mmCIF file of C-alpha atoms in Angstrom:
data_model
loop_
_atom_site.group_PDB
_atom_site.id
_atom_site.type_symbol
_atom_site.label_atom_id
_atom_site.label_comp_id
_atom_site.label_asym_id
_atom_site.label_seq_id
_atom_site.Cartn_x
_atom_site.Cartn_y
_atom_site.Cartn_z
ATOM 1 C CA MET A 1 41.036 64.852 -0.598
ATOM 2 C CA SER A 2 37.892 62.872 0.183
ATOM 3 C CA PRO A 3 34.719 64.824 1.014
ATOM 4 C CA LEU A 4 33.288 64.585 4.517
ATOM 5 C CA ILE A 5 30.015 63.241 3.081
ATOM 6 C CA GLU A 6 29.424 61.776 -0.358
ATOM 7 C CA VAL A 7 25.904 61.030 -1.587
ATOM 8 C CA THR A 8 25.766 58.971 -4.774
ATOM 9 C CA ASN A 9 22.676 58.335 -6.917
ATOM 10 C CA LEU A 10 20.436 58.389 -3.850
ATOM 11 C CA THR A 11 16.911 57.382 -4.801
ATOM 12 C CA LYS A 12 14.041 56.685 -2.407
ATOM 13 C CA THR A 13 10.500 55.522 -3.069
ATOM 14 C CA ILE A 14 7.832 55.452 -0.361
ATOM 15 C CA LYS A 15 4.440 53.846 -1.021
ATOM 16 C CA GLY A 16 5.027 53.977 -4.748
ATOM 17 C CA LYS A 17 6.014 57.658 -4.774
ATOM 18 C CA GLN A 18 9.576 58.673 -5.581
ATOM 19 C CA VAL A 19 10.589 61.181 -2.881
ATOM 20 C CA LEU A 20 14.293 61.378 -3.802
ATOM 21 C CA SER A 21 15.678 60.879 -7.279
ATOM 22 C CA GLU A 22 19.366 60.378 -8.159
ATOM 23 C CA ILE A 23 20.768 62.799 -5.571
ATOM 24 C CA ASN A 24 24.524 63.361 -5.839
ATOM 25 C CA LEU A 25 26.434 65.511 -3.322
ATOM 26 C CA ARG A 26 30.036 66.027 -2.217
ATOM 27 C CA LEU A 27 30.081 67.941 1.071
ATOM 28 C CA GLU A 28 33.341 69.233 2.550
ATOM 29 C CA ALA A 29 34.126 69.709 6.230
ATOM 30 C CA GLY A 30 33.778 73.124 7.844
ATOM 31 C CA ASN A 31 30.987 74.472 5.639
ATOM 32 C CA ILE A 32 27.305 75.216 6.133
ATOM 33 C CA TYR A 33 25.177 73.783 3.335
ATOM 34 C CA GLY A 34 21.642 75.013 2.714
ATOM 35 C CA PHE A 35 18.769 72.956 1.318
ATOM 36 C CA VAL A 36 15.743 74.877 0.058
ATOM 37 C CA GLY A 37 12.607 74.144 -1.907
ATOM 38 C CA PRO A 38 8.816 74.039 -1.609
ATOM 39 C CA ASN A 39 6.996 71.771 0.823
ATOM 40 C CA GLY A 40 7.317 68.179 -0.353
ATOM 41 C CA SER A 41 10.442 68.896 -2.396
ATOM 42 C CA GLY A 42 12.482 66.268 -0.532
ATOM 43 C CA LYS A 43 14.541 68.425 1.861
ATOM 44 C CA THR A 44 13.550 66.578 5.023
ATOM 45 C CA MET A 45 13.815 63.156 3.362
ATOM 46 C CA LEU A 46 17.333 63.984 2.183
ATOM 47 C CA LEU A 47 18.422 65.114 5.644
ATOM 48 C CA ARG A 48 16.856 61.997 7.160
ATOM 49 C CA ALA A 49 18.821 59.843 4.729
ATOM 50 C CA ILE A 50 22.110 61.618 5.481
ATOM 51 C CA ALA A 51 21.412 61.361 9.219
ATOM 52 C CA GLY A 52 20.950 57.602 8.915
ATOM 53 C CA LEU A 53 17.250 57.736 9.753
ATOM 54 C CA LEU A 54 16.029 56.445 6.405
ATOM 55 C CA TYR A 55 16.596 53.005 4.916
ATOM 56 C CA ILE A 56 18.552 53.328 1.679
ATOM 57 C CA LYS A 57 18.059 50.677 -0.993
ATOM 58 C CA TYR A 58 19.229 52.567 -4.073
ATOM 59 C CA GLY A 59 22.367 54.710 -3.990
ATOM 60 C CA SER A 60 24.554 55.454 -0.991
ATOM 61 C CA VAL A 61 25.557 57.929 1.707
ATOM 62 C CA LYS A 62 29.189 57.620 2.773
ATOM 63 C CA TYR A 63 31.236 59.429 5.426
ATOM 64 C CA ASN A 64 35.014 59.592 5.306
ATOM 65 C CA SER A 65 35.057 58.836 9.028
ATOM 66 C CA SER A 66 32.708 57.828 11.804
ATOM 67 C CA LEU A 67 30.928 61.037 12.775
ATOM 68 C CA PHE A 68 28.842 61.860 15.801
ATOM 69 C CA LYS A 69 25.920 64.012 14.649
ATOM 70 C CA GLY A 70 23.690 66.611 16.261
ATOM 71 C CA VAL A 71 20.273 66.329 14.649
ATOM 72 C CA ILE A 72 16.974 68.191 14.503
ATOM 73 C CA ILE A 73 14.529 66.478 12.146
ATOM 74 C CA GLU A 74 10.892 67.604 12.170
ATOM 75 C CA ASN A 75 9.611 67.630 15.785
ATOM 76 C CA PRO A 76 12.073 66.097 18.277
ATOM 77 C CA ALA A 77 10.410 64.148 21.073
ATOM 78 C CA PHE A 78 11.138 64.828 24.743
ATOM 79 C CA ILE A 79 9.925 63.280 27.989
ATOM 80 C CA ASN A 80 7.028 65.545 28.923
ATOM 81 C CA SER A 81 7.218 64.756 32.639
ATOM 82 C CA PHE A 82 10.869 65.925 32.810
ATOM 83 C CA THR A 83 12.197 69.459 32.961
ATOM 84 C CA GLY A 84 14.348 70.709 30.105
ATOM 85 C CA LEU A 85 17.497 70.109 32.160
ATOM 86 C CA GLU A 86 16.392 66.570 33.077
ATOM 87 C CA ASN A 87 15.762 65.787 29.394
ATOM 88 C CA LEU A 88 19.226 66.963 28.393
ATOM 89 C CA ARG A 89 20.840 65.104 31.290
ATOM 90 C CA TYR A 90 19.109 61.925 30.153
ATOM 91 C CA LEU A 91 20.321 62.363 26.574
ATOM 92 C CA ALA A 92 23.850 63.249 27.695
ATOM 93 C CA SER A 93 24.011 60.073 29.822
ATOM 94 C CA ILE A 94 23.976 57.957 26.630
ATOM 95 C CA ARG A 95 27.526 58.974 25.703
ATOM 96 C CA SER A 96 28.710 60.513 28.997
ATOM 97 C CA THR A 97 31.088 62.938 27.284
ATOM 98 C CA ILE A 98 29.914 66.191 28.903
ATOM 99 C CA ARG A 99 29.368 67.396 32.458
ATOM 100 C CA ASP A 100 26.336 68.933 34.099
ATOM 101 C CA THR A 101 28.010 72.340 33.881
ATOM 102 C CA ASP A 102 28.281 71.902 30.099
ATOM 103 C CA ILE A 103 24.588 71.082 29.818
ATOM 104 C CA LYS A 104 23.592 74.115 31.876
ATOM 105 C CA ALA A 105 25.924 76.355 29.880
ATOM 106 C CA THR A 106 24.344 75.145 26.641
ATOM 107 C CA MET A 107 20.853 75.868 27.949
ATOM 108 C CA LYS A 108 21.894 79.405 28.819
ATOM 109 C CA ARG A 109 23.554 79.731 25.423
ATOM 110 C CA VAL A 110 20.245 79.017 23.648
ATOM 111 C CA GLY A 111 18.186 81.204 25.979
ATOM 112 C CA LEU A 112 16.769 78.634 28.395
ATOM 113 C CA ASP A 113 17.006 78.728 32.184
ATOM 114 C CA PRO A 114 18.510 75.465 33.512
ATOM 115 C CA GLU A 115 16.911 76.151 36.903
ATOM 116 C CA ASP A 116 13.398 76.361 35.404
ATOM 117 C CA THR A 117 11.368 73.692 37.236
ATOM 118 C CA ARG A 118 8.534 73.591 34.701
ATOM 119 C CA LYS A 119 8.003 70.322 32.880
ATOM 120 C CA VAL A 120 8.454 70.165 29.108
ATOM 121 C CA ARG A 121 4.734 69.456 28.725
ATOM 122 C CA VAL A 122 4.028 73.144 29.433
ATOM 123 C CA TYR A 123 6.829 74.509 27.223
ATOM 124 C CA SER A 124 5.840 76.790 24.375
ATOM 125 C CA LEU A 125 6.711 75.824 20.803
ATOM 126 C CA GLY A 126 9.637 78.245 20.913
ATOM 127 C CA MET A 127 10.990 76.769 24.150
ATOM 128 C CA LYS A 128 10.762 73.237 22.745
ATOM 129 C CA GLN A 129 12.627 74.387 19.645
ATOM 130 C CA LYS A 130 15.370 75.918 21.797
ATOM 131 C CA LEU A 131 15.604 72.658 23.749
ATOM 132 C CA ALA A 132 15.892 70.745 20.477
ATOM 133 C CA PHE A 133 18.692 73.060 19.373
ATOM 134 C CA ALA A 134 20.403 72.627 22.739
ATOM 135 C CA GLN A 135 20.400 68.825 22.447
ATOM 136 C CA ALA A 136 21.841 69.090 18.939
ATOM 137 C CA VAL A 137 24.811 71.280 19.872
ATOM 138 C CA MET A 138 25.529 70.461 23.537
ATOM 139 C CA GLU A 139 28.095 67.710 22.843
ATOM 140 C CA SER A 140 29.926 69.758 20.172
ATOM 141 C CA PRO A 141 29.342 67.260 17.344
ATOM 142 C CA PRO A 142 31.441 67.726 14.184
ATOM 143 C CA LEU A 143 28.272 67.477 12.071
ATOM 144 C CA LEU A 144 24.945 69.244 12.575
ATOM 145 C CA ILE A 145 21.892 68.205 10.547
ATOM 146 C CA LEU A 146 19.175 70.796 11.139
ATOM 147 C CA ASP A 147 15.687 70.775 9.642
ATOM 148 C CA GLU A 148 14.045 74.185 10.187
ATOM 149 C CA PRO A 149 15.969 75.005 13.408
ATOM 150 C CA THR A 150 14.414 78.502 13.677
ATOM 151 C CA ARG A 151 10.817 77.349 13.323
ATOM 152 C CA GLY A 152 8.613 78.804 16.058
ATOM 153 C CA LEU A 153 11.268 81.202 17.335
ATOM 154 C CA ASP A 154 10.908 84.946 17.818
ATOM 155 C CA SER A 155 13.226 87.311 15.946
ATOM 156 C CA GLU A 156 15.676 87.626 18.853
ATOM 157 C CA SER A 157 15.970 83.849 19.161
ATOM 158 C CA VAL A 158 16.437 83.449 15.411
ATOM 159 C CA ILE A 159 19.438 85.796 15.610
ATOM 160 C CA MET A 160 20.763 83.725 18.527
ATOM 161 C CA VAL A 161 20.588 80.507 16.463
ATOM 162 C CA ARG A 162 22.405 82.177 13.576
ATOM 163 C CA GLU A 163 25.135 83.465 15.892
ATOM 164 C CA ILE A 164 25.662 79.987 17.378
ATOM 165 C CA LEU A 165 25.897 78.477 13.906
ATOM 166 C CA TYR A 166 28.481 81.109 12.941
ATOM 167 C CA GLU A 167 30.460 80.195 16.053
ATOM 168 C CA GLU A 168 30.225 76.471 15.337
ATOM 169 C CA ARG A 169 31.380 76.972 11.759
ATOM 170 C CA GLU A 170 34.410 78.903 13.047
ATOM 171 C CA LYS A 171 35.274 75.839 15.137
ATOM 172 C CA GLY A 172 35.234 73.679 12.008
ATOM 173 C CA THR A 173 31.768 72.202 12.447
ATOM 174 C CA THR A 174 29.918 71.157 9.301
ATOM 175 C CA ALA A 175 26.183 71.930 9.165
ATOM 176 C CA LEU A 176 23.404 70.884 6.820
ATOM 177 C CA LEU A 177 20.523 73.336 7.097
ATOM 178 C CA ALA A 178 17.027 73.138 5.631
ATOM 179 C CA SER A 179 15.038 76.315 6.119
ATOM 180 C CA HIS A 180 12.202 78.376 4.668
ATOM 181 C CA ASN A 181 13.834 81.454 6.204
ATOM 182 C CA GLN A 182 15.675 83.037 3.298
ATOM 183 C CA LYS A 183 17.875 85.102 5.603
ATOM 184 C CA ASP A 184 19.048 81.961 7.410
ATOM 185 C CA ILE A 185 20.131 80.531 4.080
ATOM 186 C CA SER A 186 21.659 83.650 2.525
ATOM 187 C CA SER A 187 23.558 84.746 5.634
ATOM 188 C CA LEU A 188 24.835 81.364 6.824
ATOM 189 C CA CYS A 189 25.452 79.040 3.906
ATOM 190 C CA ASN A 190 28.573 78.503 1.839
ATOM 191 C CA GLN A 191 26.575 76.600 -0.765
ATOM 192 C CA VAL A 192 22.844 76.187 -1.375
ATOM 193 C CA PHE A 193 21.044 73.289 -3.060
ATOM 194 C CA PHE A 194 17.578 73.849 -4.508
ATOM 195 C CA LEU A 195 15.289 70.824 -4.498
ATOM 196 C CA ASP A 196 12.027 70.188 -6.310
ATOM 197 C CA SER A 197 10.132 66.904 -6.672
ATOM 198 C CA GLY A 198 12.963 65.005 -5.002
ATOM 199 C CA ARG A 199 15.685 66.303 -7.329
ATOM 200 C CA ILE A 200 18.428 68.888 -7.008
ATOM 201 C CA VAL A 201 17.463 71.413 -9.656
ATOM 202 C CA ASP A 202 19.989 74.181 -8.967
ATOM 203 C CA VAL A 203 23.095 74.952 -6.903
ATOM 204 C CA LEU A 204 24.385 78.344 -5.756
#
C-alpha cells in the first residue's frame, strides 16, 4: 500500500547554506508524526516543503492523492482590522465547504468567543495562536501540518490543543507536528523524527 506522503532525497539550499539534506520519509495515513530538534535543525523548512510552500529543486514530495491541508507555519497572518470570526469567514469563503455555524463551533472548540467584537490587532499572542489553530482545523482537512501549535498558549489551552489532536487522529486525520514541547511529542505522536543540521539523525 502506498504511503500518504513520500519524501525522497529532499535537499534544499538557501543562499549557499544547505538547510535540508537527503530527507527520506514514508508517512502513513491516520498517524501523528513528530519532528524535533534544536533551532535551525530544519524542522520548519521540512514542514514548509511538505506543505508546498517551498520550491523543491532536488528530491521530491509526493502524495498518493490530492489532499486539502490545514497548516500553521511560523506566524500566520490575519487581517488586523477584522474580528476573529470575520477572518475565519473570509478564509472559509475560498472553498465554501463549511457554514457559519461550523466556523462558530470551531472557535468555541479552541476557546475563542465568536461574538467577540474586538479586532485581531488587539488579540494577545495566545488568542492569535488559537485563531491560527481554528483556521487549520475548521474545514476538517485530512492532513494537518502544524509548526509549534502550542506556542504562546497557557497550560489549559495546551491541553485543549492536545485533546483536539487526539480527536482528529481518531477520525483518521494525519498530522505532522513540530514542537519544542516534549509532552506534546511524547503524548501525541506515533513516530518521532529527530533533525539536526537539516538531516534526520534518529527515529523513534
